[in-house]
mmCIF file of C-alpha atoms in Angstrom:
data_model
loop_
_atom_site.group_PDB
_atom_site.id
_atom_site.type_symbol
_atom_site.label_atom_id
_atom_site.label_comp_id
_atom_site.label_asym_id
_atom_site.label_seq_id
_atom_site.Cartn_x
_atom_site.Cartn_y
_atom_site.Cartn_z
ATOM 1 C CA MET A 1 -102.290 99.245 -84.868
ATOM 2 C CA LYS A 2 -103.572 100.731 -87.955
ATOM 3 C CA ALA A 3 -101.729 102.913 -90.883
ATOM 4 C CA LEU A 4 -102.782 106.140 -92.652
ATOM 5 C CA VAL A 5 -101.383 106.471 -95.943
ATOM 6 C CA LEU A 6 -101.590 110.125 -97.627
ATOM 7 C CA ALA A 7 -102.301 110.226 -101.022
ATOM 8 C CA GLY A 8 -103.983 113.658 -101.632
ATOM 9 C CA GLY A 9 -101.256 115.775 -102.561
ATOM 10 C CA SER A 10 -101.139 117.241 -106.142
ATOM 11 C CA GLY A 11 -97.921 116.640 -107.345
ATOM 12 C CA SER A 12 -96.932 119.871 -108.514
ATOM 13 C CA ARG A 13 -92.776 119.149 -108.850
ATOM 14 C CA LEU A 14 -94.048 116.265 -111.272
ATOM 15 C CA ARG A 15 -96.004 118.291 -113.486
ATOM 16 C CA PRO A 16 -96.704 117.747 -116.624
ATOM 17 C CA ILE A 17 -97.119 113.992 -115.529
ATOM 18 C CA THR A 18 -99.490 114.887 -112.810
ATOM 19 C CA HIS A 19 -101.953 117.064 -114.766
ATOM 20 C CA THR A 20 -103.305 113.577 -115.734
ATOM 21 C CA SER A 21 -101.876 110.877 -113.060
ATOM 22 C CA ALA A 22 -101.841 110.940 -109.597
ATOM 23 C CA LYS A 23 -98.108 111.041 -108.272
ATOM 24 C CA GLN A 24 -98.459 108.232 -105.948
ATOM 25 C CA LEU A 25 -99.181 105.819 -109.061
ATOM 26 C CA VAL A 26 -96.074 107.160 -111.269
ATOM 27 C CA PRO A 27 -94.384 103.575 -111.731
ATOM 28 C CA VAL A 28 -91.007 103.043 -110.143
ATOM 29 C CA ALA A 29 -89.898 99.592 -111.840
ATOM 30 C CA ASN A 30 -93.038 99.259 -113.679
ATOM 31 C CA LYS A 31 -94.578 99.104 -110.432
ATOM 32 C CA PRO A 32 -96.320 102.358 -108.712
ATOM 33 C CA VAL A 33 -94.672 104.249 -105.703
ATOM 34 C CA LEU A 34 -97.788 104.073 -103.740
ATOM 35 C CA PHE A 35 -97.798 100.085 -103.777
ATOM 36 C CA TYR A 36 -94.297 99.886 -102.140
ATOM 37 C CA GLY A 37 -95.648 101.331 -99.256
ATOM 38 C CA LEU A 38 -98.778 99.560 -98.773
ATOM 39 C CA GLU A 39 -96.429 96.491 -98.738
ATOM 40 C CA ALA A 40 -94.529 97.808 -96.322
ATOM 41 C CA ILE A 41 -97.316 98.374 -93.948
ATOM 42 C CA ARG A 42 -98.401 94.854 -94.728
ATOM 43 C CA ASP A 43 -94.860 93.248 -93.620
ATOM 44 C CA ALA A 44 -95.028 95.183 -90.637
ATOM 45 C CA GLY A 45 -98.119 93.296 -89.493
ATOM 46 C CA ILE A 46 -100.557 96.352 -90.258
ATOM 47 C CA ARG A 47 -104.173 95.341 -92.029
ATOM 48 C CA GLU A 48 -106.563 98.178 -91.479
ATOM 49 C CA VAL A 49 -105.618 101.273 -94.089
ATOM 50 C CA GLY A 50 -107.232 104.360 -94.246
ATOM 51 C CA ILE A 51 -106.117 106.413 -97.561
ATOM 52 C CA VAL A 52 -106.476 110.140 -97.702
ATOM 53 C CA VAL A 53 -107.468 110.988 -101.035
ATOM 54 C CA GLY A 54 -108.099 114.312 -102.902
ATOM 55 C CA ASP A 55 -108.678 115.276 -106.336
ATOM 56 C CA THR A 56 -107.227 111.993 -107.887
ATOM 57 C CA ALA A 57 -109.295 109.827 -105.743
ATOM 58 C CA ALA A 58 -111.339 107.851 -108.442
ATOM 59 C CA GLU A 59 -108.009 106.890 -109.959
ATOM 60 C CA ILE A 60 -106.332 105.806 -106.383
ATOM 61 C CA ARG A 61 -109.406 103.963 -105.943
ATOM 62 C CA GLY A 62 -109.095 102.154 -109.455
ATOM 63 C CA ALA A 63 -105.292 101.320 -108.673
ATOM 64 C CA VAL A 64 -106.197 100.113 -105.227
ATOM 65 C CA GLY A 65 -109.543 98.853 -104.706
ATOM 66 C CA ASP A 66 -110.489 97.554 -101.430
ATOM 67 C CA GLY A 67 -106.739 96.339 -100.389
ATOM 68 C CA SER A 68 -107.414 92.390 -100.470
ATOM 69 C CA GLU A 69 -104.461 92.107 -103.008
ATOM 70 C CA PHE A 70 -102.087 93.725 -100.986
ATOM 71 C CA GLY A 71 -103.584 92.066 -97.976
ATOM 72 C CA LEU A 72 -105.147 94.871 -96.356
ATOM 73 C CA GLU A 73 -108.579 96.240 -95.638
ATOM 74 C CA VAL A 74 -108.729 99.870 -97.123
ATOM 75 C CA THR A 75 -111.065 102.706 -96.334
ATOM 76 C CA TYR A 76 -110.743 105.938 -98.446
ATOM 77 C CA LEU A 77 -110.981 109.157 -96.251
ATOM 78 C CA PRO A 78 -111.766 112.291 -98.393
ATOM 79 C CA GLN A 79 -109.891 115.703 -98.459
ATOM 80 C CA ASP A 80 -110.982 118.586 -99.832
ATOM 81 C CA ALA A 81 -107.574 120.027 -100.276
ATOM 82 C CA PRO A 82 -104.570 119.507 -99.038
ATOM 83 C CA ARG A 83 -104.120 121.206 -96.012
ATOM 84 C CA GLY A 84 -100.870 119.686 -94.243
ATOM 85 C CA LEU A 85 -99.962 116.277 -93.183
ATOM 86 C CA ALA A 86 -101.844 117.281 -89.563
ATOM 87 C CA HIS A 87 -104.842 118.464 -91.313
ATOM 88 C CA ALA A 88 -104.571 114.462 -92.598
ATOM 89 C CA VAL A 89 -104.530 113.124 -89.047
ATOM 90 C CA LEU A 90 -107.345 115.715 -88.206
ATOM 91 C CA ILE A 91 -109.831 114.292 -91.150
ATOM 92 C CA ALA A 92 -109.172 110.611 -89.976
ATOM 93 C CA ARG A 93 -109.793 111.230 -86.320
ATOM 94 C CA GLU A 94 -112.877 108.938 -86.393
ATOM 95 C CA TYR A 95 -111.323 106.141 -88.161
ATOM 96 C CA LEU A 96 -107.940 105.681 -86.080
ATOM 97 C CA GLY A 97 -109.879 106.105 -82.633
ATOM 98 C CA ASP A 98 -107.698 105.589 -80.168
ATOM 99 C CA ASP A 99 -105.702 103.080 -81.951
ATOM 100 C CA ASP A 100 -101.850 103.785 -82.260
ATOM 101 C CA PHE A 101 -101.194 104.430 -86.263
ATOM 102 C CA VAL A 102 -98.408 104.645 -88.816
ATOM 103 C CA MET A 103 -98.513 107.850 -90.973
ATOM 104 C CA TYR A 104 -97.024 107.060 -94.265
ATOM 105 C CA LEU A 105 -96.555 109.762 -97.102
ATOM 106 C CA GLY A 106 -98.082 107.683 -99.873
ATOM 107 C CA ASP A 107 -94.965 108.844 -102.444
ATOM 108 C CA ASN A 108 -92.165 108.317 -99.850
ATOM 109 C CA PHE A 109 -89.902 104.989 -100.503
ATOM 110 C CA VAL A 110 -88.110 103.424 -97.997
ATOM 111 C CA VAL A 111 -85.240 100.928 -98.745
ATOM 112 C CA GLY A 112 -86.138 97.914 -96.173
ATOM 113 C CA GLY A 113 -89.457 98.522 -94.709
ATOM 114 C CA ILE A 114 -90.584 99.818 -91.662
ATOM 115 C CA ASN A 115 -90.744 96.534 -89.667
ATOM 116 C CA GLU A 116 -88.087 97.374 -87.370
ATOM 117 C CA ILE A 117 -89.517 100.665 -86.310
ATOM 118 C CA VAL A 118 -93.164 99.567 -85.964
ATOM 119 C CA GLN A 119 -91.663 97.096 -83.613
ATOM 120 C CA ARG A 120 -89.761 99.182 -81.434
ATOM 121 C CA PHE A 121 -92.714 101.370 -80.999
ATOM 122 C CA ARG A 122 -94.810 98.328 -79.869
ATOM 123 C CA ASP A 123 -91.720 97.369 -77.471
ATOM 124 C CA GLU A 124 -90.853 100.741 -75.664
ATOM 125 C CA ARG A 125 -94.457 102.035 -76.185
ATOM 126 C CA PRO A 126 -93.295 106.234 -76.820
ATOM 127 C CA ASP A 127 -96.179 108.782 -78.017
ATOM 128 C CA ALA A 128 -94.741 109.238 -81.080
ATOM 129 C CA GLN A 129 -91.810 107.877 -82.803
ATOM 130 C CA ILE A 130 -89.985 109.433 -85.802
ATOM 131 C CA MET A 131 -87.474 108.648 -88.716
ATOM 132 C CA LEU A 132 -84.458 110.870 -89.564
ATOM 133 C CA THR A 133 -81.914 111.153 -92.265
ATOM 134 C CA LYS A 134 -79.169 113.242 -92.387
ATOM 135 C CA VAL A 135 -79.341 115.429 -96.005
ATOM 136 C CA SER A 136 -77.478 118.273 -97.904
ATOM 137 C CA ASP A 137 -79.885 121.134 -97.398
ATOM 138 C CA PRO A 138 -82.539 120.651 -94.553
ATOM 139 C CA ARG A 139 -84.346 123.656 -95.215
ATOM 140 C CA ALA A 140 -86.545 121.709 -97.860
ATOM 141 C CA PHE A 141 -87.995 119.767 -94.963
ATOM 142 C CA GLY A 142 -88.619 119.256 -91.715
ATOM 143 C CA VAL A 143 -86.084 119.381 -89.200
ATOM 144 C CA ALA A 144 -85.208 117.595 -85.621
ATOM 145 C CA ASP A 145 -82.911 118.874 -83.196
ATOM 146 C CA LEU A 146 -81.636 116.364 -80.910
ATOM 147 C CA ASP A 147 -79.848 117.183 -77.621
ATOM 148 C CA GLY A 148 -76.702 115.198 -76.209
ATOM 149 C CA ASP A 149 -78.634 111.799 -75.738
ATOM 150 C CA GLY A 150 -80.486 111.701 -78.604
ATOM 151 C CA ARG A 151 -83.747 112.868 -77.663
ATOM 152 C CA VAL A 152 -85.772 114.907 -79.674
ATOM 153 C CA VAL A 153 -86.123 119.118 -78.297
ATOM 154 C CA ARG A 154 -87.284 120.661 -81.261
ATOM 155 C CA LEU A 155 -88.538 120.140 -84.679
ATOM 156 C CA GLU A 156 -89.144 122.662 -87.518
ATOM 157 C CA GLU A 157 -90.623 122.907 -90.676
ATOM 158 C CA LYS A 158 -88.412 124.082 -94.120
ATOM 159 C CA PRO A 159 -86.735 126.442 -91.417
ATOM 160 C CA HIS A 160 -84.930 129.339 -93.310
ATOM 161 C CA ARG A 161 -81.728 128.271 -90.564
ATOM 162 C CA PRO A 162 -81.853 124.955 -89.930
ATOM 163 C CA ARG A 163 -80.643 123.499 -86.299
ATOM 164 C CA SER A 164 -79.526 120.570 -87.642
ATOM 165 C CA ASP A 165 -78.871 118.570 -90.769
ATOM 166 C CA LEU A 166 -81.625 115.509 -89.671
ATOM 167 C CA ALA A 167 -84.615 115.344 -92.023
ATOM 168 C CA LEU A 168 -88.042 113.892 -91.233
ATOM 169 C CA VAL A 169 -88.782 111.080 -93.702
ATOM 170 C CA GLY A 170 -92.078 110.483 -94.331
ATOM 171 C CA VAL A 171 -92.756 107.830 -92.138
ATOM 172 C CA TYR A 172 -94.150 108.247 -88.292
ATOM 173 C CA ILE A 173 -95.874 106.364 -85.868
ATOM 174 C CA PHE A 174 -98.185 107.658 -83.239
ATOM 175 C CA GLY A 175 -100.142 106.681 -80.074
ATOM 176 C CA PRO A 176 -103.712 107.959 -79.473
ATOM 177 C CA ARG A 177 -102.089 111.312 -77.251
ATOM 178 C CA VAL A 178 -101.405 112.748 -80.644
ATOM 179 C CA HIS A 179 -104.898 113.812 -81.305
ATOM 180 C CA GLU A 180 -104.969 116.291 -78.698
ATOM 181 C CA ALA A 181 -101.843 118.045 -80.162
ATOM 182 C CA VAL A 182 -103.583 118.038 -83.457
ATOM 183 C CA ALA A 183 -106.835 119.382 -81.995
ATOM 184 C CA ARG A 184 -104.796 122.470 -80.671
ATOM 185 C CA LEU A 185 -102.779 123.505 -83.588
ATOM 186 C CA ARG A 186 -103.526 126.450 -85.952
ATOM 187 C CA PRO A 187 -102.600 127.006 -89.453
ATOM 188 C CA SER A 188 -98.548 127.752 -90.449
ATOM 189 C CA ARG A 189 -97.285 130.436 -92.281
ATOM 190 C CA ARG A 190 -97.657 128.066 -95.221
ATOM 191 C CA ASP A 191 -101.571 128.148 -93.739
ATOM 192 C CA GLU A 192 -100.964 124.308 -93.567
ATOM 193 C CA LEU A 193 -101.655 122.404 -90.242
ATOM 194 C CA GLU A 194 -97.393 121.040 -89.754
ATOM 195 C CA ILE A 195 -97.287 117.716 -88.319
ATOM 196 C CA THR A 196 -94.154 119.029 -86.888
ATOM 197 C CA ASP A 197 -95.886 121.647 -84.926
ATOM 198 C CA ALA A 198 -98.247 118.454 -83.329
ATOM 199 C CA ILE A 199 -95.103 116.712 -82.402
ATOM 200 C CA GLN A 200 -93.321 119.410 -80.765
ATOM 201 C CA GLY A 201 -96.766 120.368 -78.816
ATOM 202 C CA LEU A 202 -96.186 116.865 -77.834
ATOM 203 C CA ILE A 203 -92.838 117.265 -76.216
ATOM 204 C CA ASP A 204 -93.987 120.446 -74.835
ATOM 205 C CA ALA A 205 -96.320 118.627 -72.758
ATOM 206 C CA GLY A 206 -94.203 116.474 -71.539
ATOM 207 C CA HIS A 207 -94.734 113.237 -73.610
ATOM 208 C CA ARG A 208 -91.981 110.723 -74.970
ATOM 209 C CA VAL A 209 -91.242 111.845 -78.786
ATOM 210 C CA GLU A 210 -88.466 109.033 -79.990
ATOM 211 C CA SER A 211 -86.376 109.203 -82.972
ATOM 212 C CA THR A 212 -84.459 106.713 -84.874
ATOM 213 C CA VAL A 213 -81.706 107.844 -87.306
ATOM 214 C CA ILE A 214 -81.923 105.617 -90.272
ATOM 215 C CA SER A 215 -78.569 105.023 -92.577
ATOM 216 C CA GLY A 216 -80.551 103.437 -95.419
ATOM 217 C CA TYR A 217 -82.164 104.714 -98.194
ATOM 218 C CA TRP A 218 -85.085 107.108 -98.148
ATOM 219 C CA LYS A 219 -86.694 109.649 -100.876
ATOM 220 C CA ASP A 220 -89.402 111.509 -101.241
ATOM 221 C CA THR A 221 -90.465 110.521 -105.080
ATOM 222 C CA GLY A 222 -91.571 114.178 -105.459
ATOM 223 C CA ASN A 223 -89.688 115.315 -108.505
ATOM 224 C CA VAL A 224 -87.945 113.510 -111.722
ATOM 225 C CA THR A 225 -84.556 113.544 -110.548
ATOM 226 C CA ASP A 226 -85.666 111.439 -107.097
ATOM 227 C CA MET A 227 -88.258 109.151 -109.653
ATOM 228 C CA LEU A 228 -84.961 108.104 -111.560
ATOM 229 C CA GLU A 229 -83.125 107.712 -108.356
ATOM 230 C CA VAL A 230 -85.516 105.395 -106.660
ATOM 231 C CA ASN A 231 -85.668 103.757 -110.248
ATOM 232 C CA ARG A 232 -81.963 103.045 -110.225
ATOM 233 C CA LEU A 233 -81.901 101.549 -106.743
ATOM 234 C CA VAL A 234 -85.021 99.273 -107.206
ATOM 235 C CA LEU A 235 -83.410 98.030 -110.717
ATOM 236 C CA GLU A 236 -80.713 96.979 -108.841
ATOM 237 C CA GLY A 237 -82.191 94.382 -107.164
ATOM 238 C CA VAL A 238 -83.934 92.708 -109.813
ATOM 239 C CA GLU A 239 -83.469 89.136 -111.155
ATOM 240 C CA PRO A 240 -82.974 88.707 -114.897
ATOM 241 C CA SER A 241 -86.285 86.425 -116.331
ATOM 242 C CA VAL A 242 -87.246 86.170 -120.127
ATOM 243 C CA ALA A 243 -91.135 85.471 -120.050
ATOM 244 C CA GLY A 244 -91.560 87.338 -123.582
ATOM 245 C CA SER A 245 -90.217 86.733 -127.131
ATOM 246 C CA VAL A 246 -86.720 87.428 -127.958
ATOM 247 C CA ASP A 247 -85.357 86.853 -131.188
ATOM 248 C CA SER A 248 -81.910 85.394 -132.078
ATOM 249 C CA SER A 249 -80.262 88.670 -133.519
ATOM 250 C CA SER A 250 -81.053 90.407 -129.773
ATOM 251 C CA GLU A 251 -78.506 90.247 -127.319
ATOM 252 C CA LEU A 252 -79.596 90.612 -123.456
ATOM 253 C CA ILE A 253 -76.434 91.252 -121.056
ATOM 254 C CA GLY A 254 -77.211 91.407 -117.479
ATOM 255 C CA ARG A 255 -80.503 91.878 -115.282
ATOM 256 C CA VAL A 256 -82.942 92.070 -117.898
ATOM 257 C CA VAL A 257 -86.422 91.139 -117.002
ATOM 258 C CA VAL A 258 -88.849 90.656 -120.190
ATOM 259 C CA GLU A 259 -91.909 90.189 -119.058
ATOM 260 C CA ALA A 260 -94.733 88.024 -120.475
ATOM 261 C CA GLY A 261 -96.440 89.574 -123.922
ATOM 262 C CA ALA A 262 -93.327 91.603 -124.756
ATOM 263 C CA THR A 263 -91.132 91.388 -128.280
ATOM 264 C CA VAL A 264 -87.802 92.418 -128.613
ATOM 265 C CA THR A 265 -86.357 92.179 -131.947
ATOM 266 C CA GLY A 266 -83.079 93.065 -133.247
ATOM 267 C CA SER A 267 -81.854 95.153 -130.339
ATOM 268 C CA ARG A 268 -79.495 95.439 -127.051
ATOM 269 C CA ILE A 269 -80.290 95.512 -123.903
ATOM 270 C CA VAL A 270 -77.847 96.470 -121.026
ATOM 271 C CA GLY A 271 -79.189 95.517 -117.409
ATOM 272 C CA PRO A 272 -80.649 96.809 -115.151
ATOM 273 C CA VAL A 273 -83.595 96.636 -117.371
ATOM 274 C CA ILE A 274 -87.290 96.054 -117.347
ATOM 275 C CA VAL A 275 -89.599 95.795 -119.969
ATOM 276 C CA GLY A 276 -93.373 95.442 -119.805
ATOM 277 C CA GLY A 277 -95.711 93.162 -120.702
ATOM 278 C CA GLY A 278 -97.166 93.904 -124.203
ATOM 279 C CA THR A 279 -94.089 96.435 -125.032
ATOM 280 C CA VAL A 280 -92.157 95.941 -128.204
ATOM 281 C CA VAL A 281 -88.439 96.909 -128.976
ATOM 282 C CA ARG A 282 -86.994 96.690 -132.486
ATOM 283 C CA ASP A 283 -83.865 97.683 -133.802
ATOM 284 C CA SER A 284 -82.908 99.500 -130.321
ATOM 285 C CA TYR A 285 -80.954 100.055 -127.077
ATOM 286 C CA LEU A 286 -81.779 100.057 -123.612
ATOM 287 C CA GLY A 287 -79.393 101.147 -121.374
ATOM 288 C CA PRO A 288 -79.255 100.400 -117.701
ATOM 289 C CA PHE A 289 -81.790 102.339 -114.994
ATOM 290 C CA THR A 290 -84.290 101.827 -117.720
ATOM 291 C CA SER A 291 -88.084 100.744 -116.916
ATOM 292 C CA ILE A 292 -90.299 100.345 -119.866
ATOM 293 C CA ASP A 293 -93.992 100.026 -118.772
ATOM 294 C CA ARG A 294 -96.348 97.728 -121.009
ATOM 295 C CA ASP A 295 -98.013 98.391 -124.143
ATOM 296 C CA CYS A 296 -95.026 100.536 -125.070
ATOM 297 C CA ARG A 297 -93.383 100.710 -128.509
ATOM 298 C CA VAL A 298 -89.751 101.523 -129.257
ATOM 299 C CA ILE A 299 -88.532 101.112 -132.381
ATOM 300 C CA ASP A 300 -84.895 102.320 -133.809
ATOM 301 C CA SER A 301 -83.963 104.373 -131.246
ATOM 302 C CA GLU A 302 -81.642 104.381 -127.690
ATOM 303 C CA ILE A 303 -82.985 104.828 -124.424
ATOM 304 C CA GLU A 304 -81.009 105.223 -120.972
ATOM 305 C CA TYR A 305 -81.829 105.848 -117.126
ATOM 306 C CA SER A 306 -85.202 106.761 -118.097
ATOM 307 C CA ILE A 307 -88.517 105.613 -117.151
ATOM 308 C CA VAL A 308 -91.327 105.146 -119.935
ATOM 309 C CA LEU A 309 -94.816 104.931 -118.820
ATOM 310 C CA ARG A 310 -97.673 102.564 -120.196
ATOM 311 C CA GLY A 311 -98.677 102.887 -123.731
ATOM 312 C CA ALA A 312 -95.659 105.643 -124.923
ATOM 313 C CA SER A 313 -94.432 105.181 -128.345
ATOM 314 C CA ILE A 314 -90.674 106.110 -128.844
ATOM 315 C CA ASP A 315 -89.635 105.816 -132.619
ATOM 316 C CA GLY A 316 -86.511 106.821 -134.667
ATOM 317 C CA VAL A 317 -84.776 108.446 -131.735
ATOM 318 C CA GLY A 318 -80.914 108.784 -131.518
ATOM 319 C CA ARG A 319 -80.836 109.072 -127.659
ATOM 320 C CA ILE A 320 -82.726 109.287 -124.651
ATOM 321 C CA GLU A 321 -81.462 109.641 -121.156
ATOM 322 C CA CYS A 322 -82.516 110.988 -117.736
ATOM 323 C CA SER A 323 -86.153 111.289 -118.921
ATOM 324 C CA LEU A 324 -89.545 110.614 -117.754
ATOM 325 C CA ILE A 325 -92.165 109.892 -120.748
ATOM 326 C CA GLY A 326 -95.819 109.637 -119.837
ATOM 327 C CA ARG A 327 -98.675 107.269 -120.676
ATOM 328 C CA GLU A 328 -99.608 107.393 -124.077
ATOM 329 C CA ALA A 329 -96.846 110.089 -125.403
ATOM 330 C CA GLU A 330 -95.433 110.108 -128.807
ATOM 331 C CA VAL A 331 -91.666 110.541 -129.527
ATOM 332 C CA THR A 332 -90.038 110.813 -133.097
ATOM 333 C CA PRO A 333 -87.618 112.658 -134.801
ATOM 334 C CA ALA A 334 -88.139 116.244 -135.854
ATOM 335 C CA PRO A 335 -88.592 116.888 -139.621
ATOM 336 C CA HIS A 336 -85.403 118.129 -141.440
ATOM 337 C CA VAL A 337 -85.589 121.932 -142.107
ATOM 338 C CA PRO A 338 -82.596 123.624 -144.016
ATOM 339 C CA ARG A 339 -80.650 125.799 -141.176
ATOM 340 C CA ALA A 340 -80.880 129.490 -141.632
ATOM 341 C CA HIS A 341 -79.596 132.598 -139.819
ATOM 342 C CA ARG A 342 -82.920 135.136 -139.648
ATOM 343 C CA LEU A 343 -81.292 138.558 -138.905
ATOM 344 C CA VAL A 344 -83.348 141.975 -138.139
ATOM 345 C CA LEU A 345 -80.040 144.616 -138.415
ATOM 346 C CA GLY A 346 -80.251 147.963 -137.948
ATOM 347 C CA ASP A 347 -78.031 150.666 -140.132
ATOM 348 C CA HIS A 348 -74.253 150.142 -140.257
ATOM 349 C CA SER A 349 -74.103 146.897 -138.255
ATOM 350 C CA LYS A 350 -71.426 144.337 -138.366
ATOM 351 C CA VAL A 351 -72.201 140.578 -137.700
ATOM 352 C CA GLN A 352 -69.854 137.869 -137.959
ATOM 353 C CA ILE A 353 -71.606 134.227 -138.396
ATOM 354 C CA ARG A 354 -69.635 131.305 -138.047
ATOM 355 C CA GLN A 355 -70.191 128.622 -141.123
#
């Protein structure tokens, strides 16, 4: 079995962060989201991985390399533009050959990995295996309709009137028959080759498509709210560790990680929190569910439930929360300007101003 990892999207929902960085490399607990997926693939016993890349190919290559650090053999598959999930399968046809493969969306996060679903596919040998989860608004996802026996009978991509609340999770497993279904596809109303249409083609042709409804945690980390929620979840599992320097005037409470090379002075940190190597935290408060990447500066400030990327500087800011702060960003107080009312009033106006 091989894996096909999709890392070519533009990340429009994470702008402006993704104007200068691949969305799959935005860190969760100081580790890129993409890395969690690659580790899950490796832990499932898969070694050969094709990564579909687009405009951010150089950055993805720089981060992942040849895959050896993950115990993987990585091949990069260029895609000229995001044209749908099934288009990624189409351009990977030669690489995949007739092997079974896992298709994993590089910005998705699945708690507990994919070992169980991979083993089930190997044991039962369907033509496709999909993962489903209940969501509050299915209109934003591919949606599955199951019969009374739990078999998939219909799939729709982002339907206006969903038939169920079961959304497709961004992990799929296919046998070689999927290539026939993909080859027959025509662009959808979104002008994309939809993987839901390909799976529906398998069903219509009488091939077996099995599903697993997961009760565990899954997130598409395509927006800031979901990034912060995944960061919270990962930090819940960290073990306290202090390899950096923490002076006697500082207080660490709960699960706090201070990586080697980090310096904490005169500060209070309430975990779970991770402070990256080379970062300086001075006279500040870091609250729960905060990740500070390496080489940052947090001076005389308060931060909680936030992600701060590499090299950022936060100096003299009273309170920051629920925020995603990009690489090399600088956050400082605004200069003091006396308050004044500026008015352009017509004749005979009456205005009340609260003092």
